Tab-separated table of C-alpha atoms in Angstrom:
chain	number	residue	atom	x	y	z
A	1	UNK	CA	-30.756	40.423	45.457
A	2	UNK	CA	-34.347	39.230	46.108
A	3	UNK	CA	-37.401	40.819	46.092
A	4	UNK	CA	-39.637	41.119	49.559
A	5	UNK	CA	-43.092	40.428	48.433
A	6	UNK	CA	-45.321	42.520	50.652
A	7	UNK	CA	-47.541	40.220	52.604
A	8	UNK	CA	-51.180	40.403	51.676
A	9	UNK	CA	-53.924	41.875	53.860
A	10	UNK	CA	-57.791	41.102	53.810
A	11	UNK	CA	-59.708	44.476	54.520
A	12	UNK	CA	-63.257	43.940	54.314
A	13	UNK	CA	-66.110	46.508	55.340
A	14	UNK	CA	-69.356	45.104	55.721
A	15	UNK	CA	-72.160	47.816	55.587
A	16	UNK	CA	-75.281	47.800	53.799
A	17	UNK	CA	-75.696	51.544	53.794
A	18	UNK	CA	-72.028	52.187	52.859
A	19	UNK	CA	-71.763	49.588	50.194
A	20	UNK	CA	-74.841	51.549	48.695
A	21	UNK	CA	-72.724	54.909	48.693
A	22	UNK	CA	-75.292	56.284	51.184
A	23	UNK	CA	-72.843	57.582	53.230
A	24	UNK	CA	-69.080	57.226	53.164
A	25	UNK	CA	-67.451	54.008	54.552
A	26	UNK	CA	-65.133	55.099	57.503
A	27	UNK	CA	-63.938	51.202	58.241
A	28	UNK	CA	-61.242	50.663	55.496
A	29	UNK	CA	-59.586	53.559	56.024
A	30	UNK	CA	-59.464	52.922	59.369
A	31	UNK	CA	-58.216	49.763	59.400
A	32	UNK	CA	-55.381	51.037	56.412
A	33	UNK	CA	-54.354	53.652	58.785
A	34	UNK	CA	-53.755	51.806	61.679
A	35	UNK	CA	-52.052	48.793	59.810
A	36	UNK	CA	-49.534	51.386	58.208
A	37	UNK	CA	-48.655	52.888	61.818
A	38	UNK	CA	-48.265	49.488	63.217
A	39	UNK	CA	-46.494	46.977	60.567
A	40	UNK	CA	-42.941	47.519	59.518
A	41	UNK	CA	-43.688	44.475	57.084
A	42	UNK	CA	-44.157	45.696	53.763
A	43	UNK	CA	-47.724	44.953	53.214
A	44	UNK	CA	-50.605	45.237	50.600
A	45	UNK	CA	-54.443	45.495	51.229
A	46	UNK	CA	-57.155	43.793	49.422
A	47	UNK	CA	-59.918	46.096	50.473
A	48	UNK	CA	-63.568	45.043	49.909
A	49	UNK	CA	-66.694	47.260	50.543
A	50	UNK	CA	-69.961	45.107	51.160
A	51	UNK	CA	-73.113	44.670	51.787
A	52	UNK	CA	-74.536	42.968	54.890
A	53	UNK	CA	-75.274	39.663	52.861
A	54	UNK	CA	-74.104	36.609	54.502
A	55	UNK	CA	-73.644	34.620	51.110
A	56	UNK	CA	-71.483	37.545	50.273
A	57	UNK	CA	-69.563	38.024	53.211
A	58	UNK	CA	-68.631	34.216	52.787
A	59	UNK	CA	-67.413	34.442	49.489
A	60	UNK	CA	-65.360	37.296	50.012
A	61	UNK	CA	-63.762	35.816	52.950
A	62	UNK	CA	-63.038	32.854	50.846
A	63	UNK	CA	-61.569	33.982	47.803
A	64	UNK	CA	-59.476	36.267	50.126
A	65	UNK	CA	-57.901	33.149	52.163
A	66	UNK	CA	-58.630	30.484	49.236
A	67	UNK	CA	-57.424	32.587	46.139
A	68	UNK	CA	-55.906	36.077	47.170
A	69	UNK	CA	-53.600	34.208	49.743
A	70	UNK	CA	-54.348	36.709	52.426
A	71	UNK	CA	-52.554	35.845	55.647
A	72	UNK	CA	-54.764	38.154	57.873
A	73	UNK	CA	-58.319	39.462	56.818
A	74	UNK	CA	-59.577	42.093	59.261
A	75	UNK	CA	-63.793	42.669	58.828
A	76	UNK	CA	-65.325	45.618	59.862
A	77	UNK	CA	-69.072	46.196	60.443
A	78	UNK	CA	-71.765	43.756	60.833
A	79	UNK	CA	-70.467	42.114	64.523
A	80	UNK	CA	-73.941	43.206	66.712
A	81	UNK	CA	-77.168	41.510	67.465
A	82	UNK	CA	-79.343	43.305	64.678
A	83	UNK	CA	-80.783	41.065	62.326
A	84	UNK	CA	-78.855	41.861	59.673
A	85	UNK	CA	-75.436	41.727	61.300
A	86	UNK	CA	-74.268	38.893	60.015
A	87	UNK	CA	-70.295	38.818	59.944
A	88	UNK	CA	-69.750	36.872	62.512
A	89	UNK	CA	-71.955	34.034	61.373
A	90	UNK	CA	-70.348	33.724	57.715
A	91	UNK	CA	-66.618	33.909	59.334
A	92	UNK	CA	-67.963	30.567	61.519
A	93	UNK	CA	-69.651	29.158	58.358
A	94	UNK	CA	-66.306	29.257	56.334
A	95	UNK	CA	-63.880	28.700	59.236
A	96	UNK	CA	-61.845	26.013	59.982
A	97	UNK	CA	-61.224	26.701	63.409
A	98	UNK	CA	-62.552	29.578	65.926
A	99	UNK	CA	-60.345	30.838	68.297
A	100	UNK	CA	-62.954	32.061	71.054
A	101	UNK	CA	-59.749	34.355	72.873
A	102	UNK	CA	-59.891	36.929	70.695
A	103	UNK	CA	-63.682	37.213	70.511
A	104	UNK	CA	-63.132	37.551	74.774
A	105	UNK	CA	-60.637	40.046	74.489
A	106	UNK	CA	-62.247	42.095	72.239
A	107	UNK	CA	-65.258	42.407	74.054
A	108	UNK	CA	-62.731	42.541	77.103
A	109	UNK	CA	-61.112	45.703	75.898
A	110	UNK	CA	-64.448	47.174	74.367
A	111	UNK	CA	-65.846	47.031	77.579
A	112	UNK	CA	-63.022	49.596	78.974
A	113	UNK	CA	-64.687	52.596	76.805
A	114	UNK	CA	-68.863	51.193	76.492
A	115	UNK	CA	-71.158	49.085	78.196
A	116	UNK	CA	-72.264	48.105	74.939
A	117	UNK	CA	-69.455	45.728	74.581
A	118	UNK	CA	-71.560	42.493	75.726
A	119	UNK	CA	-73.558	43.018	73.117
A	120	UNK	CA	-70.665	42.188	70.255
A	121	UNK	CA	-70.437	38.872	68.300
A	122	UNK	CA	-66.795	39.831	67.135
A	123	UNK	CA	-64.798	36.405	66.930
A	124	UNK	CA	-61.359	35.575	65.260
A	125	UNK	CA	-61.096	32.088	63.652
A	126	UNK	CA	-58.400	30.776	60.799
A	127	UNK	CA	-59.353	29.070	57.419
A	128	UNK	CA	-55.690	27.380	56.565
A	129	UNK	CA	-53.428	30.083	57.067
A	130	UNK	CA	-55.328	32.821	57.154
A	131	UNK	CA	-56.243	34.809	60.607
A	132	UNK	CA	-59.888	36.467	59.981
A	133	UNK	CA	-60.583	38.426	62.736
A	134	UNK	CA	-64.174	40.553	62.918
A	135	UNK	CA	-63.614	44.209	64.102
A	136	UNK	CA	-66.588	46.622	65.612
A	137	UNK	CA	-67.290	49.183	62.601
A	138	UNK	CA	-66.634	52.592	64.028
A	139	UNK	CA	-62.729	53.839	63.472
A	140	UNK	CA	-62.430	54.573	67.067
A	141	UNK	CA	-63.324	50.632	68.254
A	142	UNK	CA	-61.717	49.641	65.517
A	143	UNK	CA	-58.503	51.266	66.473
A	144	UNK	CA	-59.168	50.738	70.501
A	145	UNK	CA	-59.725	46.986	69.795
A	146	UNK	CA	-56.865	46.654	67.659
A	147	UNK	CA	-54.585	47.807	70.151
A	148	UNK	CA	-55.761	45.895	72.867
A	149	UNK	CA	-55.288	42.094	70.633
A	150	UNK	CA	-52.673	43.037	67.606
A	151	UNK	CA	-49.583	41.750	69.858
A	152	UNK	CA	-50.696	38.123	69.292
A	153	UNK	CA	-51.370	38.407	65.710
A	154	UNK	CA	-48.225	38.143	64.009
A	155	UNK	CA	-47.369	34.726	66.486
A	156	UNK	CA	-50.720	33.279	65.938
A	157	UNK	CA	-50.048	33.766	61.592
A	158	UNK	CA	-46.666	32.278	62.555
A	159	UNK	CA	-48.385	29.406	63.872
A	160	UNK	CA	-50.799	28.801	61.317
A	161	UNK	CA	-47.669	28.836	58.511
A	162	UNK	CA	-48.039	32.064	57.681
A	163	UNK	CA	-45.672	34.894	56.699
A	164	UNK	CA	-44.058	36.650	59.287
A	165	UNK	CA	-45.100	40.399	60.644
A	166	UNK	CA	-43.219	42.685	62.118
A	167	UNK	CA	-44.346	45.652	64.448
A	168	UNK	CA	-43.197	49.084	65.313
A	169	UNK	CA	-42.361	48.324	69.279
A	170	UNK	CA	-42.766	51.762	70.263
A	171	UNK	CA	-46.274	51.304	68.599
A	172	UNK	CA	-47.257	47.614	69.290
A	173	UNK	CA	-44.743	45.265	70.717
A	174	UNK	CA	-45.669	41.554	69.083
A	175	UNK	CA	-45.446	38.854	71.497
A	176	UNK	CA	-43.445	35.747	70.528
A	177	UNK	CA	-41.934	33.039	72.881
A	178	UNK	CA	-38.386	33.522	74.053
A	179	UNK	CA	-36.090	30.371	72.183
């Protein structure tokens, strides 16, 4: 009989305020909610509350693809133009490629529900075979942008030699080449 090991999930909120305990984070519960509606893969979350410090940001991603073996790490927070969103920036400082069709779609399926949108830096990019993708920070973009990209996550992990995911299809159908 073997054992499944759940696959291991990056969660990473990036707020200065919320890091602080000004005000509650909303982001990593988001992001656990709508990952336990979605994956039928037994999964477990490495969740990370921080604050808008690029140094910091970077070395979270890193131990999180590096040492924690994450094969997706979904950031929240931290993706606009303000001086002190900086997400974006340390992903592209740490990654090893940056895969600008997810940034697109994002913005793509942002734009549906604000004009807003065009002002987003979100990106995806890998760092060996990890998938770090950088989410808007409010639970409803998070979950609206999620949607509109998730069904070429689990193909693009395969192809990076990660572990496989599996989806609910009456949730979020994955897309994967017919053999």
């Amino acid at each position: 009989m073997s054992v499944l090991i759940p696959v291991r999930i990056g969660l990473v909120s990036v707020s200065d305020r919320a890091s602080q305990g000004i005000y509650e984070d909303r982001g990593l519960p988001a992001l656990q909610t709508w990952l336990d509606e979605v994956l039928v893969t037994p999964w477990q979350a490495l969740s990370r509350l921080i604050p808008d410090e690029q140094s910091l940001i970077e070395t979270t991603l890193i131990e999180l693809c590096d040492r924690e073996d994450c094969a997706l790490i979904l950031t929240t927070g931290g993706t606009g133009p303000a001086p002190r969103d900086v997400t974006p920036d340390a992903t592209r400082n740490i990654a090893h490629r940056v895969l600008d069709g997810f940034g697109e779609q994002m913005r793509a399926v942002s734009l549906k529900y604000v004009p807003t949108a065009i002002l987003s830096r979100q990106i995806g990019a890998t760092r060996g075979h990890t998938l770090i993708l950088n989410l808007p920070g409010q639970p409803r973009a998070i979950k609206q942008t999620l949607d509109g990209i998730f069904a070429a996550v689990p193909y693009c992990i395969d192809l990076i030699g990660g572990p496989r995911l599996e989806t609910r299809p009456d949730v979020i159908t994955a897309f994967r080449p017919k053999k």
